[in-house]
Coordinates of C-alpha atoms in Angstrom, one line a residue:
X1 CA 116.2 104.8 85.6
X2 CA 112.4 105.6 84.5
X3 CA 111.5 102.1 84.9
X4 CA 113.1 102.6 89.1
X5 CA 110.9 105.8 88.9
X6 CA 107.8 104.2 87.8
X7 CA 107.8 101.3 90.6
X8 CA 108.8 104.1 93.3
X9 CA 105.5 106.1 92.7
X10 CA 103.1 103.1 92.2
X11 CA 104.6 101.8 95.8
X12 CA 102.7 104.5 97.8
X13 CA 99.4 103.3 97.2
X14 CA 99.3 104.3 94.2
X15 CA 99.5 105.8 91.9
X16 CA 97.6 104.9 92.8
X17 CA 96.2 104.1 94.8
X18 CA 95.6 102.2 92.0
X19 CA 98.2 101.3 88.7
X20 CA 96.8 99.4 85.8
X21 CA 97.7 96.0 85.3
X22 CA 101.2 95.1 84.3
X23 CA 102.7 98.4 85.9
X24 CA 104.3 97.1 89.1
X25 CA 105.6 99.2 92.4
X26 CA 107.9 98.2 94.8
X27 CA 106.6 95.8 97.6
X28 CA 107.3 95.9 100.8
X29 CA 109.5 92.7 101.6
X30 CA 106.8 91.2 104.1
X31 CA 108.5 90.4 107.4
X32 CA 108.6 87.2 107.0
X33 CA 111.9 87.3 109.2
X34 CA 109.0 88.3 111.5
X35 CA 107.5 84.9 112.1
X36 CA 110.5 82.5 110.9
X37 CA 112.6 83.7 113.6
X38 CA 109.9 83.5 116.8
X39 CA 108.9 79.8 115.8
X40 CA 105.6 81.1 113.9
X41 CA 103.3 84.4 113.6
X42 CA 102.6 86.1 117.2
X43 CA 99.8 84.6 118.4
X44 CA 96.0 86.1 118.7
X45 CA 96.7 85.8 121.9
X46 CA 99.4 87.7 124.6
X47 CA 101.4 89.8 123.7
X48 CA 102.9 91.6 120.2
X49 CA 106.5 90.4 119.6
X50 CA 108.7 92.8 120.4
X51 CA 111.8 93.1 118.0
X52 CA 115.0 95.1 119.2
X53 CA 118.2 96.4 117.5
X54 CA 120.2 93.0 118.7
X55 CA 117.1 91.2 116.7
X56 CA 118.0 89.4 113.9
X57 CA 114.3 90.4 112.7
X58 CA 115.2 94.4 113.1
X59 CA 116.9 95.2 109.8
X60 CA 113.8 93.8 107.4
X61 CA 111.3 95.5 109.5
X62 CA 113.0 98.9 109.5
X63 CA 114.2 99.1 106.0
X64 CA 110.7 97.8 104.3
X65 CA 109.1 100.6 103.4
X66 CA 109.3 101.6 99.0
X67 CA 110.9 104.5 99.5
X68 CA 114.8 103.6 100.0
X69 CA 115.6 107.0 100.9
X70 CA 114.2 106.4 104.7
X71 CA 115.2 104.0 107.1
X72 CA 113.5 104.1 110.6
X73 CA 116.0 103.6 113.8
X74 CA 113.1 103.0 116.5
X75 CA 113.7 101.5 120.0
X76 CA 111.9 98.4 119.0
X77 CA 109.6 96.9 116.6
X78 CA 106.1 95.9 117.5
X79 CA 105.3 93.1 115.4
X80 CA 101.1 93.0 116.7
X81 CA 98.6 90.6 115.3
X82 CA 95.3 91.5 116.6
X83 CA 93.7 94.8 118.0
X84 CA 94.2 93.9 121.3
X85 CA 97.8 93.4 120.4
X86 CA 98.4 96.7 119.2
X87 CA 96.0 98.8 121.9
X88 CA 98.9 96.7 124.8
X89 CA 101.5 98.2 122.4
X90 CA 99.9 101.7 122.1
X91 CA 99.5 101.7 126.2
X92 CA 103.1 100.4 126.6
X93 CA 105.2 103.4 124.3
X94 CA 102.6 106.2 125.8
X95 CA 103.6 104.8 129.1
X96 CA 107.5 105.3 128.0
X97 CA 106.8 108.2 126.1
X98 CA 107.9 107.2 123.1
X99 CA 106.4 108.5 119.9
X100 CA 104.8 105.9 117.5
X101 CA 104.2 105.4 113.9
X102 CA 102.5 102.7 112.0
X103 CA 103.5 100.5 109.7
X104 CA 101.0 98.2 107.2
X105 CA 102.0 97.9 103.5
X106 CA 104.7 100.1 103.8
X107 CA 103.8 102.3 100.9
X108 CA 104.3 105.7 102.0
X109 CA 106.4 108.3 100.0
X110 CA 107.6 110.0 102.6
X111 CA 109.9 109.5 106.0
X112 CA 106.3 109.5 108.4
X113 CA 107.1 106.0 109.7
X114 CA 111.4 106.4 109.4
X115 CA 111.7 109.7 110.9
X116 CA 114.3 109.6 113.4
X117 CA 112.0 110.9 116.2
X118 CA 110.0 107.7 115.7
X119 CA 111.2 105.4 119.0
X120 CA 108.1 102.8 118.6
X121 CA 107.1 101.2 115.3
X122 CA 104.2 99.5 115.1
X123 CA 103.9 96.6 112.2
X124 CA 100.8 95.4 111.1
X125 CA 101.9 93.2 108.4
X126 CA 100.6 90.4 110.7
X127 CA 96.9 91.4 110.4
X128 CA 95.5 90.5 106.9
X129 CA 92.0 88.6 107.6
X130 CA 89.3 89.1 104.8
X131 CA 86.1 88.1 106.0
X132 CA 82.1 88.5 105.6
X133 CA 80.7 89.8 108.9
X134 CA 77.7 89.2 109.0
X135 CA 76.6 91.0 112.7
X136 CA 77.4 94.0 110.4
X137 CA 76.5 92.8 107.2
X138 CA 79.7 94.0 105.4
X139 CA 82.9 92.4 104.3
X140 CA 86.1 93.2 107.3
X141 CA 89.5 93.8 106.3
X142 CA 92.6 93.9 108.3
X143 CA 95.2 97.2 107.3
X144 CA 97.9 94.2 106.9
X145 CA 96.1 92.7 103.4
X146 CA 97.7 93.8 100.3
X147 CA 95.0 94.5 98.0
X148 CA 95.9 91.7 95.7
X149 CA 94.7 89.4 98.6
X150 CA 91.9 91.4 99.4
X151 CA 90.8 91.3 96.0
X152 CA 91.6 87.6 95.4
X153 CA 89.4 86.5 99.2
X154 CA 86.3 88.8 98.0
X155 CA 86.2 87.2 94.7
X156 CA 87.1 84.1 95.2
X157 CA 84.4 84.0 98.1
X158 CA 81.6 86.2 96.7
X159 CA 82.4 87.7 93.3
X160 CA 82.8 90.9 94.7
X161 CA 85.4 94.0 94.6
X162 CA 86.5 97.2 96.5
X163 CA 87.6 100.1 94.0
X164 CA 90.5 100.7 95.4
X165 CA 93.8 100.2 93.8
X166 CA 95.2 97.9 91.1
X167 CA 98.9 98.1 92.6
X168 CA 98.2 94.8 94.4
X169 CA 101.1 94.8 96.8
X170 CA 100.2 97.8 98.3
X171 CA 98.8 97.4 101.8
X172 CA 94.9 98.4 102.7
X173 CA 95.6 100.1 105.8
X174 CA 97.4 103.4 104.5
X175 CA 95.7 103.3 100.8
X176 CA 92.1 104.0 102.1
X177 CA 92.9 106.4 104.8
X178 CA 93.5 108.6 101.9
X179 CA 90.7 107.9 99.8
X180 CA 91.5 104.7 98.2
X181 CA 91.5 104.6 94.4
X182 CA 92.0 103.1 91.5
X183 CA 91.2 101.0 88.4
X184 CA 87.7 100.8 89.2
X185 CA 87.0 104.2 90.5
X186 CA 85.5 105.8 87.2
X187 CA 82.9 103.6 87.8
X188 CA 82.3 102.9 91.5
X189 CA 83.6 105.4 92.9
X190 CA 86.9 105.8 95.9
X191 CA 86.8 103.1 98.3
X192 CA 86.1 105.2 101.0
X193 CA 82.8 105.7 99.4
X194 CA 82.5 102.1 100.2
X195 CA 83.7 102.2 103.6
X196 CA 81.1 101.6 106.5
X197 CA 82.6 101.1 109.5
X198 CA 86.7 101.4 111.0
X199 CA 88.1 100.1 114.5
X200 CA 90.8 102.5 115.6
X201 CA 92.7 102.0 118.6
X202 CA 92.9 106.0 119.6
X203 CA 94.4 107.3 122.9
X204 CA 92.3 109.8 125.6
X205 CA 93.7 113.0 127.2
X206 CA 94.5 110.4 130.5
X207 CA 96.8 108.3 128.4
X208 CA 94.4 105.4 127.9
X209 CA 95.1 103.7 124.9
X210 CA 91.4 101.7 123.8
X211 CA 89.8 100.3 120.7
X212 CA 86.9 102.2 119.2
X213 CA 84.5 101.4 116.3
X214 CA 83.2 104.1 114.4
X215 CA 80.6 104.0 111.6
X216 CA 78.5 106.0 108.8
X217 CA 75.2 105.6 110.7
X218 CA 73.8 108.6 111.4
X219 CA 72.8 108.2 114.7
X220 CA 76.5 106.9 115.5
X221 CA 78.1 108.9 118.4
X222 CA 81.2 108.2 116.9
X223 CA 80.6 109.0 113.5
X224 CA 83.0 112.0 113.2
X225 CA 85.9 109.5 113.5
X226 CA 84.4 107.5 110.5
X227 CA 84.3 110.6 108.9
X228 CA 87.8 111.4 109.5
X229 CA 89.2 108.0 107.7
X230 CA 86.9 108.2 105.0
X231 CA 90.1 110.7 102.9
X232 CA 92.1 112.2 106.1
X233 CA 95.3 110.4 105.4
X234 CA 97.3 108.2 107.8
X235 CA 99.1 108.9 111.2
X236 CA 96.7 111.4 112.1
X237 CA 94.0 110.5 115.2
X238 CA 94.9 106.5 115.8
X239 CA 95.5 103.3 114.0
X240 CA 93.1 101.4 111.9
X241 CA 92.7 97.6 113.1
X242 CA 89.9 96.5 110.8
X243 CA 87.8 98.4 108.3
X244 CA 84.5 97.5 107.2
X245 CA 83.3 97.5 103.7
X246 CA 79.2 97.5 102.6
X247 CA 77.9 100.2 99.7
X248 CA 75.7 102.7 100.7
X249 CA 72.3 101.6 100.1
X250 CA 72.6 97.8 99.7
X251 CA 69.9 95.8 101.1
X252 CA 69.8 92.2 102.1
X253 CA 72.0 89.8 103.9
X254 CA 73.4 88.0 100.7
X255 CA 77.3 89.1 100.6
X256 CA 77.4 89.0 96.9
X257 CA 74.7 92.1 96.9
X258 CA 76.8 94.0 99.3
X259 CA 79.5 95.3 97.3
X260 CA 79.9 95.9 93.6
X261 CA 79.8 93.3 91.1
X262 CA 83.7 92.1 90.3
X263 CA 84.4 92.7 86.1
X264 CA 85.0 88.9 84.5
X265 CA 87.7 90.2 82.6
X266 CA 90.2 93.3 81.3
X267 CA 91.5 94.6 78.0
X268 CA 94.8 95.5 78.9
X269 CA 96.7 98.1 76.9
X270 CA 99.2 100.3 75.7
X271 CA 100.9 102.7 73.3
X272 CA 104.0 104.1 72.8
X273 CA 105.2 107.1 70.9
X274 CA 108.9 106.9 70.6
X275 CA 110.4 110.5 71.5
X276 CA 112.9 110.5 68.1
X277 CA 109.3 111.1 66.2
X278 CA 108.1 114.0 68.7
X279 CA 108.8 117.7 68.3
X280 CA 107.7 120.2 70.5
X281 CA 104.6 120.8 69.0
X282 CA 103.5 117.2 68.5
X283 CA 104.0 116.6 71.9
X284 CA 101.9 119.2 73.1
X285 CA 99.0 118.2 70.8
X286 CA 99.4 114.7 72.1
X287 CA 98.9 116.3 76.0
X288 CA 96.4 118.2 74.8
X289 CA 94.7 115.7 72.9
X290 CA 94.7 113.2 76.4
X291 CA 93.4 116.1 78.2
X292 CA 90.7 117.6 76.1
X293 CA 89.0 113.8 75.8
X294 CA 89.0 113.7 79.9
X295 CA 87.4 117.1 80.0
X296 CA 84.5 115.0 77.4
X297 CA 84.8 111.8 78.9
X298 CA 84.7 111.7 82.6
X299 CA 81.2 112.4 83.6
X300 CA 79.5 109.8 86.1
X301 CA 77.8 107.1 83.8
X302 CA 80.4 108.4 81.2
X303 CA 80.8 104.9 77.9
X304 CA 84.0 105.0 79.0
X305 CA 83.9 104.7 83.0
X306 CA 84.9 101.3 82.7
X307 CA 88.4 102.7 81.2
X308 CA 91.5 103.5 83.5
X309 CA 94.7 105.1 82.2
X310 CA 98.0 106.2 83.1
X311 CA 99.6 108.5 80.3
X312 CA 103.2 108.0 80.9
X313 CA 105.1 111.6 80.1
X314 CA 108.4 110.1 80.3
X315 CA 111.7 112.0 79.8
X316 CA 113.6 111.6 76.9
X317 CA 116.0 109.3 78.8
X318 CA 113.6 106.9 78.1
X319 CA 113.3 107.1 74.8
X320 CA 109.0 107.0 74.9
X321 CA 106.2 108.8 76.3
X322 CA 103.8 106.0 77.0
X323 CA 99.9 105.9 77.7
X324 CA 99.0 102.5 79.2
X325 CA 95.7 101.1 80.8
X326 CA 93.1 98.9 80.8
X327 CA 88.9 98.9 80.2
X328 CA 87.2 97.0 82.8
X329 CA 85.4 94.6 80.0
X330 CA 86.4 92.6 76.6
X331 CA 84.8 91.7 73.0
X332 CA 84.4 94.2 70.5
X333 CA 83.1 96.4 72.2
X334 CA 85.9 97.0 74.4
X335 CA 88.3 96.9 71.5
X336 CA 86.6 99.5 69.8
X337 CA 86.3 101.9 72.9
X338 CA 89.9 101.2 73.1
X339 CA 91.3 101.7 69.5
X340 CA 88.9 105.3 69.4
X341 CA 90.7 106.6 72.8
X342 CA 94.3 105.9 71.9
X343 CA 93.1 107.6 68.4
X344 CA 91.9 110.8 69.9
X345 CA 95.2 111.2 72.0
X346 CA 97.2 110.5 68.9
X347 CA 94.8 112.7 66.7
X348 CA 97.1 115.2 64.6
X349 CA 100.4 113.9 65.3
X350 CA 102.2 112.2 62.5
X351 CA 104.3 109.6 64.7
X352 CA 102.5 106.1 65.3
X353 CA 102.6 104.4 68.1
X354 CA 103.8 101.5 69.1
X355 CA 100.6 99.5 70.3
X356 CA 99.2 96.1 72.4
X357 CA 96.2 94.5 74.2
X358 CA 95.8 91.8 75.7
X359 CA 92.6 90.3 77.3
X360 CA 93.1 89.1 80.7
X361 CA 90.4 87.5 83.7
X362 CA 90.0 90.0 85.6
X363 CA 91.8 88.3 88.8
X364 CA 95.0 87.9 86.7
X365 CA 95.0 91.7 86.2
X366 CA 94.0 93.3 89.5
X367 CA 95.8 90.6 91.9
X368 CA 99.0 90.1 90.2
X369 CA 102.1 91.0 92.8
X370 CA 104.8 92.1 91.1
X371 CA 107.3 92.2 94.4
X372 CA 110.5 95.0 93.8
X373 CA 112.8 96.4 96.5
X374 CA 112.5 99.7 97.9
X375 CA 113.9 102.4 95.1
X376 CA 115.2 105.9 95.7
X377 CA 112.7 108.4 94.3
X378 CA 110.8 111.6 95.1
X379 CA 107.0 112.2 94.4
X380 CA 104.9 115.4 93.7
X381 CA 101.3 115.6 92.4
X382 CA 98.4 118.0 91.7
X383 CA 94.8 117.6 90.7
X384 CA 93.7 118.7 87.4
X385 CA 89.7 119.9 87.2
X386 CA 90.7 120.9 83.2
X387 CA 93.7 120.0 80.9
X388 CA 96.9 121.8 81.8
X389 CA 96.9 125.3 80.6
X390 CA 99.6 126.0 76.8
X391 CA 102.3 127.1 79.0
X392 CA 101.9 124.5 81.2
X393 CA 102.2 121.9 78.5
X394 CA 105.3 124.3 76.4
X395 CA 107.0 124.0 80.2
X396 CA 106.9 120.0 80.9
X397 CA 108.3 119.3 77.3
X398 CA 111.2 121.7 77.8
X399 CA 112.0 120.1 81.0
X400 CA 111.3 116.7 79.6
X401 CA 113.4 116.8 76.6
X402 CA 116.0 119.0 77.6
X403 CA 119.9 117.8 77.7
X404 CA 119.3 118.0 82.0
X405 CA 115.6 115.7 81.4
X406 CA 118.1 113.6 78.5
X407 CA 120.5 112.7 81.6
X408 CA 118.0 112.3 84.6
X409 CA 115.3 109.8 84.7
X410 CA 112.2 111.5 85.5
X411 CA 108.2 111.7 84.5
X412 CA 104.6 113.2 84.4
X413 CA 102.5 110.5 85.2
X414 CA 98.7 112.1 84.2
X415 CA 96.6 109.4 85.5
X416 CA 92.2 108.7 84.9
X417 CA 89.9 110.7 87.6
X418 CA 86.5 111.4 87.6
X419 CA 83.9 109.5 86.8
X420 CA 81.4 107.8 89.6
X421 CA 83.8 109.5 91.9
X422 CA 82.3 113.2 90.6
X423 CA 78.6 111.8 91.7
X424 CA 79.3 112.1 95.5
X425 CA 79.4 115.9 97.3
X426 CA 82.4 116.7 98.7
X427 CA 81.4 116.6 102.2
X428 CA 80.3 113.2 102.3
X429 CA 83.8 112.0 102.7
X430 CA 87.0 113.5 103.8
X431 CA 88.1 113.6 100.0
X432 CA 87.3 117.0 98.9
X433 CA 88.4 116.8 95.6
X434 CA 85.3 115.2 93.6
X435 CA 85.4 117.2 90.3
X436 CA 89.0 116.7 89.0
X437 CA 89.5 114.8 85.9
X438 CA 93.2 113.8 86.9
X439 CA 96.1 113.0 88.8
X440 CA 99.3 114.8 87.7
X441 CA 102.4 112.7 89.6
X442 CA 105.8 114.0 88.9
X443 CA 108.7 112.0 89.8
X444 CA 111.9 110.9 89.6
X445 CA 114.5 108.4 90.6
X446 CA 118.1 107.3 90.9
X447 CA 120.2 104.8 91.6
X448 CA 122.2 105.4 94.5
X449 CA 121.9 108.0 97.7
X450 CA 124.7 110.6 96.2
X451 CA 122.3 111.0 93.2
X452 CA 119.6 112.5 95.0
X453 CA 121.1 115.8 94.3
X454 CA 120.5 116.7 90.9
X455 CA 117.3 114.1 90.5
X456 CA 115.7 116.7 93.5
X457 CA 116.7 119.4 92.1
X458 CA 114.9 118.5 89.1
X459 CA 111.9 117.4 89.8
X460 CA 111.3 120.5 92.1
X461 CA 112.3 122.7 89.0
X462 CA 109.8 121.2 87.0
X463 CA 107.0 121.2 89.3
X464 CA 107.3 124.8 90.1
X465 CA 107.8 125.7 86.6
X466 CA 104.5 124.3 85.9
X467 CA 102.6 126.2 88.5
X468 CA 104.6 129.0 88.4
X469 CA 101.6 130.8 88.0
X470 CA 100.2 130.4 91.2
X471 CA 103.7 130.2 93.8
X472 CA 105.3 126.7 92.4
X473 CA 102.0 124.9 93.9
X474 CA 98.3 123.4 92.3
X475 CA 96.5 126.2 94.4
X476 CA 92.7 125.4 93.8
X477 CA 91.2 127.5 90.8
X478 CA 89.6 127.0 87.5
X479 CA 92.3 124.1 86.7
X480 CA 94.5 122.8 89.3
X481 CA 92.5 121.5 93.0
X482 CA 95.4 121.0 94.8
X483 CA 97.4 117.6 95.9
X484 CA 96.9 114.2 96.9
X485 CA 97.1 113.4 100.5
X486 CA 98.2 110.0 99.5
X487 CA 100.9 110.8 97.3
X488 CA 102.7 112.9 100.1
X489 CA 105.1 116.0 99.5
X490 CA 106.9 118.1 102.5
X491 CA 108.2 120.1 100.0
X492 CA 104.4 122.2 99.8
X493 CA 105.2 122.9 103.8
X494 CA 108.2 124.4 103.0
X495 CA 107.9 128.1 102.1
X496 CA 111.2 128.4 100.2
X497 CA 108.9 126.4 98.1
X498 CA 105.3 127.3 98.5
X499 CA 105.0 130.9 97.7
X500 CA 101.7 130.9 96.9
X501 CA 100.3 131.9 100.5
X502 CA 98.3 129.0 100.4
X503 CA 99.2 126.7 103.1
X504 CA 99.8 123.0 102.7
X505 CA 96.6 122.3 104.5
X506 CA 94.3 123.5 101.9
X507 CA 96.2 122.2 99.0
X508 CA 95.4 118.7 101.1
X509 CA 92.0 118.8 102.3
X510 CA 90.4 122.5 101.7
X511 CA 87.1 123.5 103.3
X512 CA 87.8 119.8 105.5
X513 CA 90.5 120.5 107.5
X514 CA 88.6 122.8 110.3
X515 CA 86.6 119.9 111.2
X516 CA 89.7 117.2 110.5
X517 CA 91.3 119.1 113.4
X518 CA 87.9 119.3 115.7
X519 CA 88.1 115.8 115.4
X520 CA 91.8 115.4 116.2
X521 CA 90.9 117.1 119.0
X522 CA 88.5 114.6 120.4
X523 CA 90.3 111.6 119.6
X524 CA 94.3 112.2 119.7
X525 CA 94.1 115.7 122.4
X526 CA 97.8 114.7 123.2
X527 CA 99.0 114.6 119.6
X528 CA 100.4 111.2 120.0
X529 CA 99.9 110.5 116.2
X530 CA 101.9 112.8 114.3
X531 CA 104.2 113.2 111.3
X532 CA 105.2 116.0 108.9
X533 CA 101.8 116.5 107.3
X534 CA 99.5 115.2 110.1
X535 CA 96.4 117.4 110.5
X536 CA 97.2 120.1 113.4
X537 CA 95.7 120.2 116.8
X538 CA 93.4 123.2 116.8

């Protein structure tokens, strides 16, 4: 049951927006129903296929995404290709007035694209070029790429690497609308910080469905809609056809100068401390022990920037609580910086773990796919600027190891921040959390649809329970900075379950989403983008 948890989070993009290597999340079955069954891919050219209910092709395109608790009954599929593709597809449902969602890696956590109100899907599993452009100087990537393959092309080809995430199945297009991180991010930074330019095919007060290239230039009249993908989430003012990759400040026309330098290799690792050997208070030194070394450890240029970890607070169901990760670099060096981390979260706690590394090239780690169906699970997170307060700690080992935690599958997934993504303000990108230190995900999952139930019940009890302090949500302050737009939760819009006063808007975006909503007013003024947590018309 853990082990259907853990793949259910890392599917959305995952966790990460980025897992380590070796810890998979489930893929999206790529349609490849989609192109056997029309004699090929739809072309470049014409039309998108168009896949009905009567379509042999309909099931595997609706029922795709991870999450196996939604399943999409649109009017048709739109299987496009190319942006001129999806703009004609666009035009045709606002003509029908049909609302639309968007479908890429299929890695969302929520029912945004399988809502029942959804009549046209749009799939963009088609589109997955990776390619230097060099009109632009910067490297173009379709939403339709898994990152594996993006990974894969821009080594391969030029050495190169986007810090996005190391779940390589999951799909660009949805991953870096939220901010895009990852194994990598300590020390370059989110991908968005990366991104230069997006084409998004957006539709105008008359109706008009058209293709529009935004960029980070300055004097770039369309700059606010760069702005808007650079952290915004997905489903919110159009949909990305192509994004455009080129760090900020990279001179020249030589590719391999444009983006950061791809590591040659990984130390991938992990340790295990088996739940028999843990009492109360040795767990709670252990969390505190993770969490004091990220409060020292996690400054830009920080030794140990290269180093991203997942520690894995599982419930006793699963029999260990498990830190796992990898360091961005191998020798001695890297085993040293290794063996002193998993000794400063173990420091004080009688039980050993159970350890292993493994040095692997770095292409074998970061574009592994590891392809799983869709699971049943639910996800909740919350940034952490410092380590979770006593009580907070005393509260997730009683839900952890009680006889309820003992019978459901469920975990605390506290997962590396910080870093190179700290050195850029806040208002450079939509991402306005830049000082956290971690991601807290909490989730759970089960078997079959009549175990939802108590599995919900859960994991709502526990997250509440842990912010019970500030109305059963990570309301910005001294150590929580709110939640992950990427790791989506309808439960913080619901006030039954929100008390706190603070509305799931700010617990998303903060001081941004005034001017995410200026901008969805000049881009989407009919709202024709929309899902449970899409950013409000003004």
């Amino acid at each position: 049951m853990a082990d259907v948890t853990r793949r259910g989070v890392l599917a959305g993009a995952a966790v990460l927006g980025g897992a380590a290597a070796g810890l998979a999340a489930p893929a999206a079955a790529a349609p490849a129903a989609a192109t056997a069954a029309a004699g090929g891919p739809p072309g470049r050219a014409g039309g998108p296929a168009r896949v009905g209910p009567d379509d042999l092709r309909y099931r595997s395109l609706t029922h795709r995404g991870c999450n196996a608790r939604f399943a999409g009954t649109p009017d048709y599929v739109r299987v496009a290709a190319s942006t001129e593709q999806v703009v004609a597809a666009v035009q045709q449902a606002v003509r029908e007035g049909r609302r639309i969602a968007v479908r890429s890696g299929g890695h969302c956590f929520e029912d945004f694209v399988d809502v029942p109100a959804v009549r046209a899907l749009i799939d963009l599993s088609s589109m997955t070029a990776v390619h230097y452009d060099e009109r632009r100087r910067a490297f173009a990537v379709e939403p339709g790429a898994s990152l594996g393959e993006t990974y894969r092309k821009l080594f391969t080809g030029w050495g190169v690497v986007i810090p996005a995430g190391a779940t390589a199945e999951v799909g660009v297009g949805g991953h870096i609308l939220g901010g895009g991180y990852g194994a990598l991010s300590r020390r370059h930074g989110l991908g968005v910080d990366h991104l230069y330019a997006v084409e998004v095919v957006v539709v105008n007060k008359e109706g008009e469905a058209s293709a529009v290239v935004a960029t980070r230039e300055d004097d770039d009249p369309h700059r606010d809609l760069w702005w808007a993908h650079t952290g915004g989430g997905g489903g919110n003012f159009g949909i990305v056809t192509r994004y455009w990759f080129r760090t900020p400040g990279a001179e020249g026309s030589d590719p391999a100068r444009l983006l950061p330098r791809a590591p040659s290799s990984a130390l991938v690792f992990s340790a295990s401390w088996s739940w028999k050997d843990l009492d109360k208070a040795s767990f709670a030194r252990l969390v505190r022990n993770h969490g004091t070394w990220y409060e020292h450890n996690s400054a830009p240029g920080s030794a140990y920037a290269g180093l991203f970890g997942v520690f894995m607070l599982n419930s006793r169901k699963a029999g260990t609580v498990d830190l796992v990760g990898q360091l961005d670099s191998t020798g001695p060096r890297a085993r040293q910086l290794v063996d002193d981390y998993v000794a400063a979260v173990g420091r004080g706690v009688r039980a050993r773990p159970a350890r292993s590394q493994e040095e692997q090239p770095w292409l074998q780690a970061a574009a592994s796919v590891q392809e799983t169906p869709p699971a049943f699970f639910k996800a909740k997170a919350g940034y952490l600027r410092r380590r979770f307060t006593d009580r907070q700690t005393d509260t997730l080992h009683d839900h952890l190891a009680s006889a309820e935690g003992d019978r459901i599958g469920g975990s605390v997934w506290l997962v590396s921040y910080g870093g190179q993504v700290a050195a850029v303000p806040p208002a450079a990108t939509a991402v306005a959390q830049r000082d956290s230190i971690l991601k807290a995900v909490y989730l759970t999952g089960w078997e079959a649809p009549q175990d939802e139930g108590p599995s919900l019940s859960w994991v709502r009890g526990l997250y509440r329970a842990v912010y019970a302090d500030t109305g059963g949500v990570p309301v910005p302050g001294a150590v929580s900075d709110g939640s992950f737009v990427n790791y989506p939760d309808t439960d913080l819009a619901d006030p039954a379950l929100n008390t706190s006063g603070t509305p799931w808007q700010t617990l998303y975006y903060k001081q941004h989403y005034p001017r995410l909503q200026r901008i969805k007013a000049r881009w989407d003024p009919r709202d024709e983008f929309r899902h449970a947590l899409s950013v409000r018309l003004p």
